[in-house]
Coordinates of C-alpha atoms and ligand atoms in Angstrom, one line a residue:
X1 CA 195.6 -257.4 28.6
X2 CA 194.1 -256.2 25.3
X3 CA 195.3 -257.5 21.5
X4 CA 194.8 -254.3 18.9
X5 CA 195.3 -255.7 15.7
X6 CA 193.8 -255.8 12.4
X7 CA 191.5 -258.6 10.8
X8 CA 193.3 -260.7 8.2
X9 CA 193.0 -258.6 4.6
X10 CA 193.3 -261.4 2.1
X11 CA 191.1 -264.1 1.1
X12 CA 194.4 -266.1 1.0
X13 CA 195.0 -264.6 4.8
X14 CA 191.5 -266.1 5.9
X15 CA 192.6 -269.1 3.6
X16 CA 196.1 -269.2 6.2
X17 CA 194.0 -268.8 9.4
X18 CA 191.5 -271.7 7.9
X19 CA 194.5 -273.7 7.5
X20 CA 195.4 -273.4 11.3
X21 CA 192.0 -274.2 12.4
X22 CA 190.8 -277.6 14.0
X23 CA 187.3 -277.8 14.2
X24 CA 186.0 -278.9 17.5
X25 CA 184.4 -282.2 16.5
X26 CA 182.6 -283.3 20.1
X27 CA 180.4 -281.8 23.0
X28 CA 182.2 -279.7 25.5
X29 CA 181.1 -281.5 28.4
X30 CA 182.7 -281.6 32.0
X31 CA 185.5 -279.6 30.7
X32 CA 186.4 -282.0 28.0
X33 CA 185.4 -283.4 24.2
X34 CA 182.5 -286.1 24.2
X35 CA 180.7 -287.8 21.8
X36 CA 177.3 -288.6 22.3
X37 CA 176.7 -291.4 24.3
X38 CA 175.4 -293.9 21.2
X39 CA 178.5 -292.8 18.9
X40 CA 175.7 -290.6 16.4
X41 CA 177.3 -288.0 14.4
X42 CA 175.8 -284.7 12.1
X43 CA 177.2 -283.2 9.2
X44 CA 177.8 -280.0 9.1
X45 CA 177.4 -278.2 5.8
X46 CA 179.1 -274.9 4.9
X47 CA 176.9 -272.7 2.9
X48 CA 180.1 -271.5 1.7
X49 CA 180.1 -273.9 -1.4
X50 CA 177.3 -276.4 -0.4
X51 CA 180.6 -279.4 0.6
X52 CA 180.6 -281.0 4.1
X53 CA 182.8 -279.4 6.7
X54 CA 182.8 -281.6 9.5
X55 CA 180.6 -283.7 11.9
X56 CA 179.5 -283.0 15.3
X57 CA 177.8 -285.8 17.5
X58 CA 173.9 -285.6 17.2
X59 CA 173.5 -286.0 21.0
X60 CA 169.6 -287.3 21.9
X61 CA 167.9 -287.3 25.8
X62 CA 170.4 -289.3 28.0
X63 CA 173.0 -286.8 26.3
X64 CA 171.0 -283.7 27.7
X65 CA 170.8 -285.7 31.2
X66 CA 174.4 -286.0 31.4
X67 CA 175.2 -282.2 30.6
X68 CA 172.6 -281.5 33.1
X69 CA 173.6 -283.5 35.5
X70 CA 177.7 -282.3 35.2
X71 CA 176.0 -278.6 35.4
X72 CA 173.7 -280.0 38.6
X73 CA 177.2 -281.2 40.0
X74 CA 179.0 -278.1 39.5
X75 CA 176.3 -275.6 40.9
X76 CA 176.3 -277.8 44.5
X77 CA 179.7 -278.0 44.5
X78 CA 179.8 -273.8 44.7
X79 CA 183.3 -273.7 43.1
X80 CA 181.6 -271.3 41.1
X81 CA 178.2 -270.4 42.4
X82 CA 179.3 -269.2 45.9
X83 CA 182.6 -268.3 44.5
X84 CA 183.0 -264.2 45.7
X85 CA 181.4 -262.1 42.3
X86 CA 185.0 -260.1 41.6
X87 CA 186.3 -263.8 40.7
X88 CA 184.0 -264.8 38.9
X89 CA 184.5 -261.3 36.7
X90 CA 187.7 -262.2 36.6
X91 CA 187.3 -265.2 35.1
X92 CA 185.1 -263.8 32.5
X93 CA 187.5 -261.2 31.9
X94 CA 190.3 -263.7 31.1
X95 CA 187.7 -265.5 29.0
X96 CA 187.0 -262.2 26.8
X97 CA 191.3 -261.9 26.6
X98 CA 191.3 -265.5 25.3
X99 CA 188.3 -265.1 22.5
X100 CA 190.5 -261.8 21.6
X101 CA 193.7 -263.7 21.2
X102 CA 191.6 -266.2 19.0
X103 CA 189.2 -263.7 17.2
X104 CA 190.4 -264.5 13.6
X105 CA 189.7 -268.3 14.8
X106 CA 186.3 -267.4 15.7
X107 CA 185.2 -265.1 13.0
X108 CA 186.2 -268.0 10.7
X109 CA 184.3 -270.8 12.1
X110 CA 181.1 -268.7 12.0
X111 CA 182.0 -267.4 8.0
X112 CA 182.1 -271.3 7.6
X113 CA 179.4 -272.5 9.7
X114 CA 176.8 -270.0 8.5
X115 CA 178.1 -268.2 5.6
X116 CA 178.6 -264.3 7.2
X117 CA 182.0 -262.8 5.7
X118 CA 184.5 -263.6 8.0
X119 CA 185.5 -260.2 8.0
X120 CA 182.0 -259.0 9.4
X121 CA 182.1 -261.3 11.7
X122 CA 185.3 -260.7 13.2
X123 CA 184.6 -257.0 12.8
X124 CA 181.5 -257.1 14.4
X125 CA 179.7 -260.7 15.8
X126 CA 183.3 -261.7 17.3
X127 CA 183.5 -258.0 18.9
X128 CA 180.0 -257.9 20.5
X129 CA 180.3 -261.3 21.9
X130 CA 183.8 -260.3 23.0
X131 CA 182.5 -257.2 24.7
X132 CA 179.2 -259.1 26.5
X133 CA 181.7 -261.1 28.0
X134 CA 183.5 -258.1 29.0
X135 CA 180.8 -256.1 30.0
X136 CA 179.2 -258.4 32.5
X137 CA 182.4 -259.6 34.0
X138 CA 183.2 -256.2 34.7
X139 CA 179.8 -255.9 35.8
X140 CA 180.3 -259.0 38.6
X141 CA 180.7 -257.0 42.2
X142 CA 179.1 -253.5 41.1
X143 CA 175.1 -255.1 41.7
X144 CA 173.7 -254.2 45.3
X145 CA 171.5 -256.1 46.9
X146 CA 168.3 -254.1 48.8
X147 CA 167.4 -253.5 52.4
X148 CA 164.0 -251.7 52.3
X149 CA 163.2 -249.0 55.0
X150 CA 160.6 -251.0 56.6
X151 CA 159.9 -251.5 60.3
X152 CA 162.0 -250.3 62.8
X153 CA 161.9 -253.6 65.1
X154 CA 163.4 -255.7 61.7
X155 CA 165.6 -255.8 59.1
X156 CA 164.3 -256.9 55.1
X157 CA 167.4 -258.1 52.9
X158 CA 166.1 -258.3 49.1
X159 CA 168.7 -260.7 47.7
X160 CA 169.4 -261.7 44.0
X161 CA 170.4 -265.3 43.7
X162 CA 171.5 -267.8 41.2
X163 CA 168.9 -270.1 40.0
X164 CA 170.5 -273.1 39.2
X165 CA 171.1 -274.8 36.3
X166 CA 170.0 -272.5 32.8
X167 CA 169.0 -273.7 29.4
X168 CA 169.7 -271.7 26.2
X169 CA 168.7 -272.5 23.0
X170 CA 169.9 -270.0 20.1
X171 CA 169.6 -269.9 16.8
X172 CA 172.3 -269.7 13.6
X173 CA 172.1 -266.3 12.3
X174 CA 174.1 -264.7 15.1
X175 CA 175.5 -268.1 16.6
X176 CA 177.9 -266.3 18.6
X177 CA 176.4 -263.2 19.8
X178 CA 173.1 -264.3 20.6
X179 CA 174.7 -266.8 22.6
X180 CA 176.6 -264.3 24.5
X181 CA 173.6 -262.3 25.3
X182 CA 172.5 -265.1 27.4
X183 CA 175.5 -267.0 28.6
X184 CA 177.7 -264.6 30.6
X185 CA 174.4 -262.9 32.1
X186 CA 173.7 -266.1 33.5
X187 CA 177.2 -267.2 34.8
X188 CA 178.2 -264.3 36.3
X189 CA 175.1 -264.3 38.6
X190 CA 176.3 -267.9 39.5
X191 CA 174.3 -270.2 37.4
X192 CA 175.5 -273.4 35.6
X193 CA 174.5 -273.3 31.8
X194 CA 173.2 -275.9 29.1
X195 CA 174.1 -274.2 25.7
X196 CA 172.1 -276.0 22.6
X197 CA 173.5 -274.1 19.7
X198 CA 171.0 -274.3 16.5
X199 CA 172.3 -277.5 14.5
X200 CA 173.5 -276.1 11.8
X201 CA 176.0 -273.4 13.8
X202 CA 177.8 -275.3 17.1
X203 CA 181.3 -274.6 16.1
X204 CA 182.1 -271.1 17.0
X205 CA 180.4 -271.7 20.6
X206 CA 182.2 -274.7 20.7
X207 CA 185.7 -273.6 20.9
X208 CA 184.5 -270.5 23.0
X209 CA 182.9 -272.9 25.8
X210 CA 186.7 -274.7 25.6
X211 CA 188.2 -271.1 25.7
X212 CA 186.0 -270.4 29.2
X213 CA 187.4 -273.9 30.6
X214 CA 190.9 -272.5 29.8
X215 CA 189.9 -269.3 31.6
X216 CA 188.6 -270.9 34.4
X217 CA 185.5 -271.9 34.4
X218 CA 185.5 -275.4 36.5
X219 CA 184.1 -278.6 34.7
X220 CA 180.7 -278.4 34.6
X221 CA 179.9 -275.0 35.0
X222 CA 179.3 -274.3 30.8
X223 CA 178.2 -277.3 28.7
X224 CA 177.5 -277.1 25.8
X225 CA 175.1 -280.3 23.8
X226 CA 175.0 -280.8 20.3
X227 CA 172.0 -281.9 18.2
X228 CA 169.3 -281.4 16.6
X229 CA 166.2 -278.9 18.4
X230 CA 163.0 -281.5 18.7
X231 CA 165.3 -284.1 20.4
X232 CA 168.0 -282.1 22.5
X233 CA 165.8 -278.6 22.6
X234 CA 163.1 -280.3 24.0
X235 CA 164.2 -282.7 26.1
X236 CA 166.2 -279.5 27.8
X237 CA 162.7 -277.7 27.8
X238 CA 161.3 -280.9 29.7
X239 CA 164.5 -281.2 31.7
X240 CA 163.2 -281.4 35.4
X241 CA 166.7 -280.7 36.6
X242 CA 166.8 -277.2 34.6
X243 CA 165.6 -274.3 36.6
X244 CA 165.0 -271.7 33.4
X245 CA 165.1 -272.1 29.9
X246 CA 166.4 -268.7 27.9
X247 CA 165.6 -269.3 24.3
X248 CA 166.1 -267.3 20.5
X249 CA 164.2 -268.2 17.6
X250 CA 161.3 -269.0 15.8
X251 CA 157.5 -268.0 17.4
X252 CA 156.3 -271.5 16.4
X253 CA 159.2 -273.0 18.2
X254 CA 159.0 -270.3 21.2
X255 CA 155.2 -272.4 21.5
X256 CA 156.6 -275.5 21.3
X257 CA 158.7 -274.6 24.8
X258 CA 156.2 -273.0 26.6
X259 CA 153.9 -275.8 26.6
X260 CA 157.0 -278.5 27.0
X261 CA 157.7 -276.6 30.5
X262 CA 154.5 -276.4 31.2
X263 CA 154.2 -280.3 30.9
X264 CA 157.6 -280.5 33.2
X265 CA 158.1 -278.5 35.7
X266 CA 156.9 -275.0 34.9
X267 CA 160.5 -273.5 34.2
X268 CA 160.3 -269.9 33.5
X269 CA 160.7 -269.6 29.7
X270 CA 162.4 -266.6 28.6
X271 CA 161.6 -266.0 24.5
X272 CA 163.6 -263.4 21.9
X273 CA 161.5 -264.1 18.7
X274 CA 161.0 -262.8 15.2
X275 CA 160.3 -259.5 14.1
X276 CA 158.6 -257.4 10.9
X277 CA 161.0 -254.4 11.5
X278 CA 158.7 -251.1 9.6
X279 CA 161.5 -248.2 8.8
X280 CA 159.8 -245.1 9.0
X281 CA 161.0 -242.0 6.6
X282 CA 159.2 -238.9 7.5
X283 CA 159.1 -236.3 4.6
X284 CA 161.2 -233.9 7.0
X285 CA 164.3 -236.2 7.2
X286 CA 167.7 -234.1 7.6
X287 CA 169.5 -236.8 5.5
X288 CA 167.8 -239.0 3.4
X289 CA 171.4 -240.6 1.6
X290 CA 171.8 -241.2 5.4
X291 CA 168.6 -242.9 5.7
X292 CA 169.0 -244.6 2.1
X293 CA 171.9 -246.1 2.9
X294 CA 170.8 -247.2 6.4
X295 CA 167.6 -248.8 4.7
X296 CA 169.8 -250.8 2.1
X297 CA 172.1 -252.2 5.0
X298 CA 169.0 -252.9 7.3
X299 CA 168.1 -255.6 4.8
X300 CA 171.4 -256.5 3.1
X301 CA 173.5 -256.7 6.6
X302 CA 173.6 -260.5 7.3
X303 CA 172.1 -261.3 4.3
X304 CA 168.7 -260.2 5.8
X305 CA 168.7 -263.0 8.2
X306 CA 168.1 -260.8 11.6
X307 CA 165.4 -260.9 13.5
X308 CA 165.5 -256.9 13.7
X309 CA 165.8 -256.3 9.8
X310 CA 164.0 -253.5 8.5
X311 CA 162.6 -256.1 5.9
X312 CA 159.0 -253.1 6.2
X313 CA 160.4 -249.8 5.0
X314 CA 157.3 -247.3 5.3
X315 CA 158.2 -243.7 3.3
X316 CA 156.5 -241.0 3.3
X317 CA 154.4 -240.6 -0.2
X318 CA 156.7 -237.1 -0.9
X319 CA 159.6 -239.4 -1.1
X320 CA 158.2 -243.0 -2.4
X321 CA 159.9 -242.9 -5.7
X322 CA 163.3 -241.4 -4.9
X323 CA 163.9 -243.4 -1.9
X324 CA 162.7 -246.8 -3.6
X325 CA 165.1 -245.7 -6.8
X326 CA 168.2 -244.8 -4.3
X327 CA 167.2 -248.2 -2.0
X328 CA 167.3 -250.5 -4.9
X329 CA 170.5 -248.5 -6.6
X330 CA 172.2 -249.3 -3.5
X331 CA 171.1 -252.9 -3.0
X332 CA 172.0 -253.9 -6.2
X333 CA 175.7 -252.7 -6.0
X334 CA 176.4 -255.1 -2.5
X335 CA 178.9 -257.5 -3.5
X336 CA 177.9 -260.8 -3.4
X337 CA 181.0 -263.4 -2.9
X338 CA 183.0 -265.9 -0.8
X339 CA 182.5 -265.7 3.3
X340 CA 186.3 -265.7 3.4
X341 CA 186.9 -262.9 0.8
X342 CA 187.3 -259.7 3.1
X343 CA 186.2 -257.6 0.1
X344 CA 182.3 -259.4 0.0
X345 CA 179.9 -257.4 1.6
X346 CA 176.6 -259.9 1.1
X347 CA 177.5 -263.3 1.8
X348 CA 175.1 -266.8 1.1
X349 CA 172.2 -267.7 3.1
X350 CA 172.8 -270.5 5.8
X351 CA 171.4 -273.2 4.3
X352 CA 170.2 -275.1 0.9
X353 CA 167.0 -274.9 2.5
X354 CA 166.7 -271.5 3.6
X355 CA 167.8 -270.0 0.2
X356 CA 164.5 -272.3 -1.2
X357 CA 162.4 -270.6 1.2
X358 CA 163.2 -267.0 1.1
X359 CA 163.1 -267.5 -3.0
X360 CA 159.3 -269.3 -2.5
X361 CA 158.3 -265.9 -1.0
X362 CA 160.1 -263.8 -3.6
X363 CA 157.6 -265.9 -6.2
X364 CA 154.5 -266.0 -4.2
X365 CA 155.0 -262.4 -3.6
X366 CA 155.5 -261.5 -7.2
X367 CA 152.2 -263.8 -7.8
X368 CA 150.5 -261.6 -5.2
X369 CA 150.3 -258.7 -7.2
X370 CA 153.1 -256.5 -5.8
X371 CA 155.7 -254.9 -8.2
X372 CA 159.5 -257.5 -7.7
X373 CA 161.7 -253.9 -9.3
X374 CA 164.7 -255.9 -7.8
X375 CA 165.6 -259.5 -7.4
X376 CA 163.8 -262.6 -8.6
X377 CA 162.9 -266.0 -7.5
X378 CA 166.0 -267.6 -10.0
X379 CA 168.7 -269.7 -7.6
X380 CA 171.6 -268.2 -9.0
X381 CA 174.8 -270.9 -10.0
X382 CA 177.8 -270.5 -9.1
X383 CA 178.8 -272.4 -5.3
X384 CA 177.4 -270.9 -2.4
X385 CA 174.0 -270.4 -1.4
X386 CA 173.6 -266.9 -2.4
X387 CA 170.2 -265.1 -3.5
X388 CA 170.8 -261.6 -4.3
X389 CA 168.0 -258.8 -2.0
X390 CA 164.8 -258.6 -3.4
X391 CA 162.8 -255.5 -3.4
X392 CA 158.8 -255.2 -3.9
X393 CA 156.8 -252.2 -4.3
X394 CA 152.6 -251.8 -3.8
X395 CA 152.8 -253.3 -0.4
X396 CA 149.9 -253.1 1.4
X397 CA 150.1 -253.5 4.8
X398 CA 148.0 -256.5 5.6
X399 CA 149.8 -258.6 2.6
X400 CA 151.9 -261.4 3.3
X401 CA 154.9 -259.5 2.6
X402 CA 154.5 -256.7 4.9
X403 CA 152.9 -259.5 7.3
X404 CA 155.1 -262.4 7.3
X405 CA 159.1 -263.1 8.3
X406 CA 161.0 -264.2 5.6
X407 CA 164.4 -263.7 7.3
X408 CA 166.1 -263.1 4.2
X409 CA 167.1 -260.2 2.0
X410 CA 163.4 -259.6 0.8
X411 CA 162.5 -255.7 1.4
X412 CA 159.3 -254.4 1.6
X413 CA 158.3 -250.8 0.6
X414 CA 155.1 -249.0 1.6
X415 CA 154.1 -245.9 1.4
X416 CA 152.1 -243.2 4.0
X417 CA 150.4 -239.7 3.9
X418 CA 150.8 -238.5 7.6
X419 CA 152.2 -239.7 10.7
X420 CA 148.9 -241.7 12.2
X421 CA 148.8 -244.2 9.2
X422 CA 152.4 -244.3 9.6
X423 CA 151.8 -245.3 13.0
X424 CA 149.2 -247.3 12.1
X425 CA 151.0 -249.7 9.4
X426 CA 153.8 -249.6 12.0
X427 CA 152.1 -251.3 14.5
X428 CA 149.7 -253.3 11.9
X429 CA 151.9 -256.8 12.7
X430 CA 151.9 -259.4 15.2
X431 CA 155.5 -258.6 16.1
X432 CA 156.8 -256.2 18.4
X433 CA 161.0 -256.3 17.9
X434 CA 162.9 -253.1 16.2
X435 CA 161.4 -250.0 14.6
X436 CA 163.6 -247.4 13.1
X437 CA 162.0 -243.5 12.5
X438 CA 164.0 -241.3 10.3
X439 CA 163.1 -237.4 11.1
X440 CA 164.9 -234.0 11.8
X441 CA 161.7 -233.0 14.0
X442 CA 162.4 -233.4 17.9
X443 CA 158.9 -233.6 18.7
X444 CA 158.3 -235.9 16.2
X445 CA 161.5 -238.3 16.7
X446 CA 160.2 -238.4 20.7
X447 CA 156.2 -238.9 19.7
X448 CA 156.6 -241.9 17.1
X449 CA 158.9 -243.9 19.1
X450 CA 156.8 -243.6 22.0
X451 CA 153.5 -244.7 19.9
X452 CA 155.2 -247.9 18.2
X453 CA 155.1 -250.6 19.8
X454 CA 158.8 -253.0 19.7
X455 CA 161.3 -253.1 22.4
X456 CA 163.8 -250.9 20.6
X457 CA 163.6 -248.2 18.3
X458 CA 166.5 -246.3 16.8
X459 CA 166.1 -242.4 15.5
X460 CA 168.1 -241.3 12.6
X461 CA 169.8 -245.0 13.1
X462 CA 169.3 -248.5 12.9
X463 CA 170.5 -251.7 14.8
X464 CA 172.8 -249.9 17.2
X465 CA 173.3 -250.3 20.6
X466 CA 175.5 -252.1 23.0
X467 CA 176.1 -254.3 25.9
X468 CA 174.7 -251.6 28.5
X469 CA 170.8 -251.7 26.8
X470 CA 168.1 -254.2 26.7
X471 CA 167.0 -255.7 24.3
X472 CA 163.9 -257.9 23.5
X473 CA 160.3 -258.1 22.0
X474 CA 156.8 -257.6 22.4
X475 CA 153.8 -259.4 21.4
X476 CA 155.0 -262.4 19.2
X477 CA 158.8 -260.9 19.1
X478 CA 159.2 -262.4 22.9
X479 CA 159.2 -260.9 25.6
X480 CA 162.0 -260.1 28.7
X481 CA 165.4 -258.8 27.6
X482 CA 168.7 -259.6 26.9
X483 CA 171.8 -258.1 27.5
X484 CA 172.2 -254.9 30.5
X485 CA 172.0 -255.2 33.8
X486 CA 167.9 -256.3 33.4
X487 CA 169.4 -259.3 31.1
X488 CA 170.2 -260.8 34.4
X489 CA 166.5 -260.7 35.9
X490 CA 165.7 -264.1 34.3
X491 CA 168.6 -266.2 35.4
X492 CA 168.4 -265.1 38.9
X493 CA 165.3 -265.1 41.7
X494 CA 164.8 -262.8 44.5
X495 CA 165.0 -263.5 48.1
X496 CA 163.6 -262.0 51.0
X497 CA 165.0 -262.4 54.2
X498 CA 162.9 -261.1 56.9
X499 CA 164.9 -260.4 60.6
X500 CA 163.4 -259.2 63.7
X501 CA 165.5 -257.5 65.9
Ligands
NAP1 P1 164.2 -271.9 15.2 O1 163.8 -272.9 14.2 O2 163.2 -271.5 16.2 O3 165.5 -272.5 15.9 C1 166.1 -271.9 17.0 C2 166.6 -272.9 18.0 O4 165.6 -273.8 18.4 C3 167.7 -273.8 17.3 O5 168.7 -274.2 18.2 C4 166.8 -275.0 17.0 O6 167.6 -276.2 16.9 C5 165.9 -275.1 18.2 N1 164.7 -275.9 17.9 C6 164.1 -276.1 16.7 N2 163.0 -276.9 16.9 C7 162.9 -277.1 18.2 C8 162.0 -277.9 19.0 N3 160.9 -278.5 18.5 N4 162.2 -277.9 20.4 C9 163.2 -277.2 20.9 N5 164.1 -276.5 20.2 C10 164.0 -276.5 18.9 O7 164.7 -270.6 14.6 P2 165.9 -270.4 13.5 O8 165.3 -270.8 12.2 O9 167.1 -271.0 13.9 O10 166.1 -268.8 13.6 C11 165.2 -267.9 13.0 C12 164.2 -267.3 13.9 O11 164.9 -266.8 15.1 C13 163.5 -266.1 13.3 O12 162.2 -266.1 13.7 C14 164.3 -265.0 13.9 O13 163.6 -263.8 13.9 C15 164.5 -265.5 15.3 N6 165.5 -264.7 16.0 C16 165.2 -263.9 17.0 C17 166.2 -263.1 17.6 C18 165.9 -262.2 18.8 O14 166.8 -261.8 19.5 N7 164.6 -261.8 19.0 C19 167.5 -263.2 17.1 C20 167.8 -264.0 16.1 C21 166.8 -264.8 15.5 P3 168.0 -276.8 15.4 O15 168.9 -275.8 14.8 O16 168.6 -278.1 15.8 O17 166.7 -276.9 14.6

């Protein structure tokens, strides 16, 4: 069963689907609402216009205990775990129906939770979560087990199987998606699954953990805890009863975890981190509007709050001034305007807070000596927590600006003289995520990407992809991948069973 239809056109459309929307106000635990267990509640703030939206319960340790515990149950219990694979695809496929049916639904509760226009998020978060859902519960009874060609008097059976019970942690810039390259992996293979959505972004999880119950998943089997990440993030990284942890966010809170299950019970820790994205544009690129527009929307798209964003764009001296002239001509024409407005293009950044940051690095890299020719440090009026991009030239590479993640819509622009220092200012950062090279030359396209070191890197593209790749980090970017058939390597262990004959 598929549903083609359009996304709402209107802002009064979005307004209509808003207007049919409860927002889920508990924990989905056990198959049903919950509070947390001492009554405490959160407010939710929509960086929409800076008013409250709702509460959620701010759940604390004996709230991550229960969840565990209800996913513990349901694992032993096998109603899912040793259910045959094909029905547990099916169930996943039913679930990816049911987010279709409510897709305008979800698209709105993350344009409210975290400010991305609705439209882009039913266009294209709603749609890649959507098709991860898809993908692995197609994927269910197409993996094969291995029987190595060992001795003839035996018989070796290399088995994947379920771990248990899995943690994920995930952060609020893709609340969906990011989620959903963890959380059908890891069900499929037969796991239960903790889900602690970042704080400020459980809603859109929310209703799709109630839409998996309706689909099939027993009680149990997806829980998803509320609250904030010291208290329920690491008491689930400490959890003794939680066999891996899969987490997306911050370096400094990646630490945190690492150590916290090494003080427990030495649960595998899987980390997607941050990332310093360069952009390469070679002198011999076959389309350089191509490549100017591609630069603009790898830093405007989300409001530059992607891990992957090319926030370093590295061009080669020949083209410096054109590119940064077309670049900043194109950032300063993305409309700015209300989430629910299908005709905004930039929406606010997630939080009060955030917006502070990103415009403290705007001033202390204008105070640093490099040339601000778009943008400035100003908070805008007006509601919403918009800050238009920001563009700086005279980056050097060892600056803060080309050094540090600011996760906003702050651009970066150096410049190069051949391909080895372009190489070399690539790979002159701690992280390891997305690099994007922009050439016509074969041999050039095939060399670069092989020299930079990141987990992905597009040619003549950026930020594409789709359920059947990898995708993760090196060096402080994480490490391990999500998403593809290798996504499932962390949330299941291998077996051998050795038979003589
Ligand atoms: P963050 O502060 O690390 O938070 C991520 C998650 O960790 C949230 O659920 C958060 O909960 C929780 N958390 C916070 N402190 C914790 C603690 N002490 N113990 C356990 N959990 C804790 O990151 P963010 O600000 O949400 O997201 C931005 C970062 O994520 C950037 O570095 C970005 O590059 C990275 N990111 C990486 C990828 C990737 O795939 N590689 C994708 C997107 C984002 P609360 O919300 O309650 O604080």
């Amino acid at each position: 069963m598929r549903f083609e239809r359009s996304a709402p056109a209107t802002l009064a459309e979005w307004e209509a689907v808003w207007a049919k929307t409860s927002l889920p106000a508990g924990m989905w635990l056990d198959g049903e609402w919950n509070a947390a267990l001492d009554g405490s509640v959160a407010t939710l703030v929509t960086p929409r216009d800076g008013s409250d939206l709702t509460v959620v319960p701010a759940g604390r340790a004996e709230d991550v205990d229960r969840a565990v515990a209800g996913a513990r149950r349901a694992f032993e219990a096998g109603t899912w775990s040793r259910l045959p694979p094909r029905e547990r695809g099916d169930v996943l496929l039913r679930w990816a129906d049911l987010m279709e049916e409510h897709r305008e639904e979800l698209a709105l509760l993350i344009a409210l939770e975290m400010g991305k226009p609705a439209a882009t998020a039913w266009a294209v978060e709603v749609r890649t979560s959507i098709g991860l859902v898809r993908w692995y519960g197609e994927l269910a009874d197409k993996l094969m087990d291995e029987s190595p060609r060992g001795r003839p008097d035996s018989v070796a059976i290399v088995s994947r199987e379920p771990l248990g019970v899995v943690a994920a942690i995930t952060p609020w810039n893709f609340p969906m998606t990011l989620s959903c390259f963890k959380v059908p992996a890891a069900l499929v293979a037969g796991n239960s699954v903790v889900l602690k959505p970042a704080s400020q972004t459980p809603l859109s999880m929310l209703r799709v953990a109630e839409l998996g119950s309706r689909a099939g998943l027993p009680d149990g089997v997806f829980q998803v805890v509320t609250g904030s990440g010291p208290v329920i993030g690491d008491a689930l990284a400490r959890h003794r009863g939680v066999d891996t942890l899969s987490f997306t966010g911050s370096p400094a809170v990646g630490a945190r975890l690492l150590r916290a299950a090494g003080e427990s019970n030495l649960k595998p820790v899987a980390l997607e981190l941050g990332g310093k994205s360069p952009n390469l544009i070679f002198e011999d690129v076959d389309d350089l509007d191509a490549a100017m527009d591609t630069a603009a929307w790898a830093i405007a798209f989300n409001s530059g709050q992607m891990c992957t964003a090319g926030s370093r764009l590295l061009v080669h001296a020949s083209l410096h001034d054109e590119v940064v002239a077309g670049v900043t001509e194109r950032l300063a024409a993305v409309r700015a305007g209300d989430p629910l407005d299908p005709s905004t293009e930039f929406g606010p950044l997630a939080t009060r807070r955030h917006r502070e940051d990103v415009a403290a690095e705007i001033r202390r890299g204008r105070e640093s000596g490099a040339r601000l020719v778009l943008g400035s440090e100003e908070i805008p009026g007006g509601p919403g927590f918009h800050l238009p991009p920001a563009v700086f030239t005279g980056v050097s590479p060892g600056d803060r600006l080309a050094q540090h993640e600011i996760f906003g819509p702050v651009l970066s622009v150096l410049s190069f003289h051949d391909e080895d220092e372009a190489i070399v200012i690539a790979n002159h950062s701690d992280y390891g995520l997305g690099a994007s090279v922009w050439t016509g030359s074969l041999r050039r396209a095939h060399q670069v990407s092989r020299r930079i070191v990141a987990g992905t890197v597009w040619v003549n593209c950026f930020e594409e992809g789709d359920a059947s790749v990898p995708f993760g980090g090196r060096k402080l970017s994480g490490h391990g991948a999500d998403k593809s058939v290798h996504g499932l390597d962390k949330f299941t262990a291998l077996k051998t069973t050795w038979m003589a004959l």
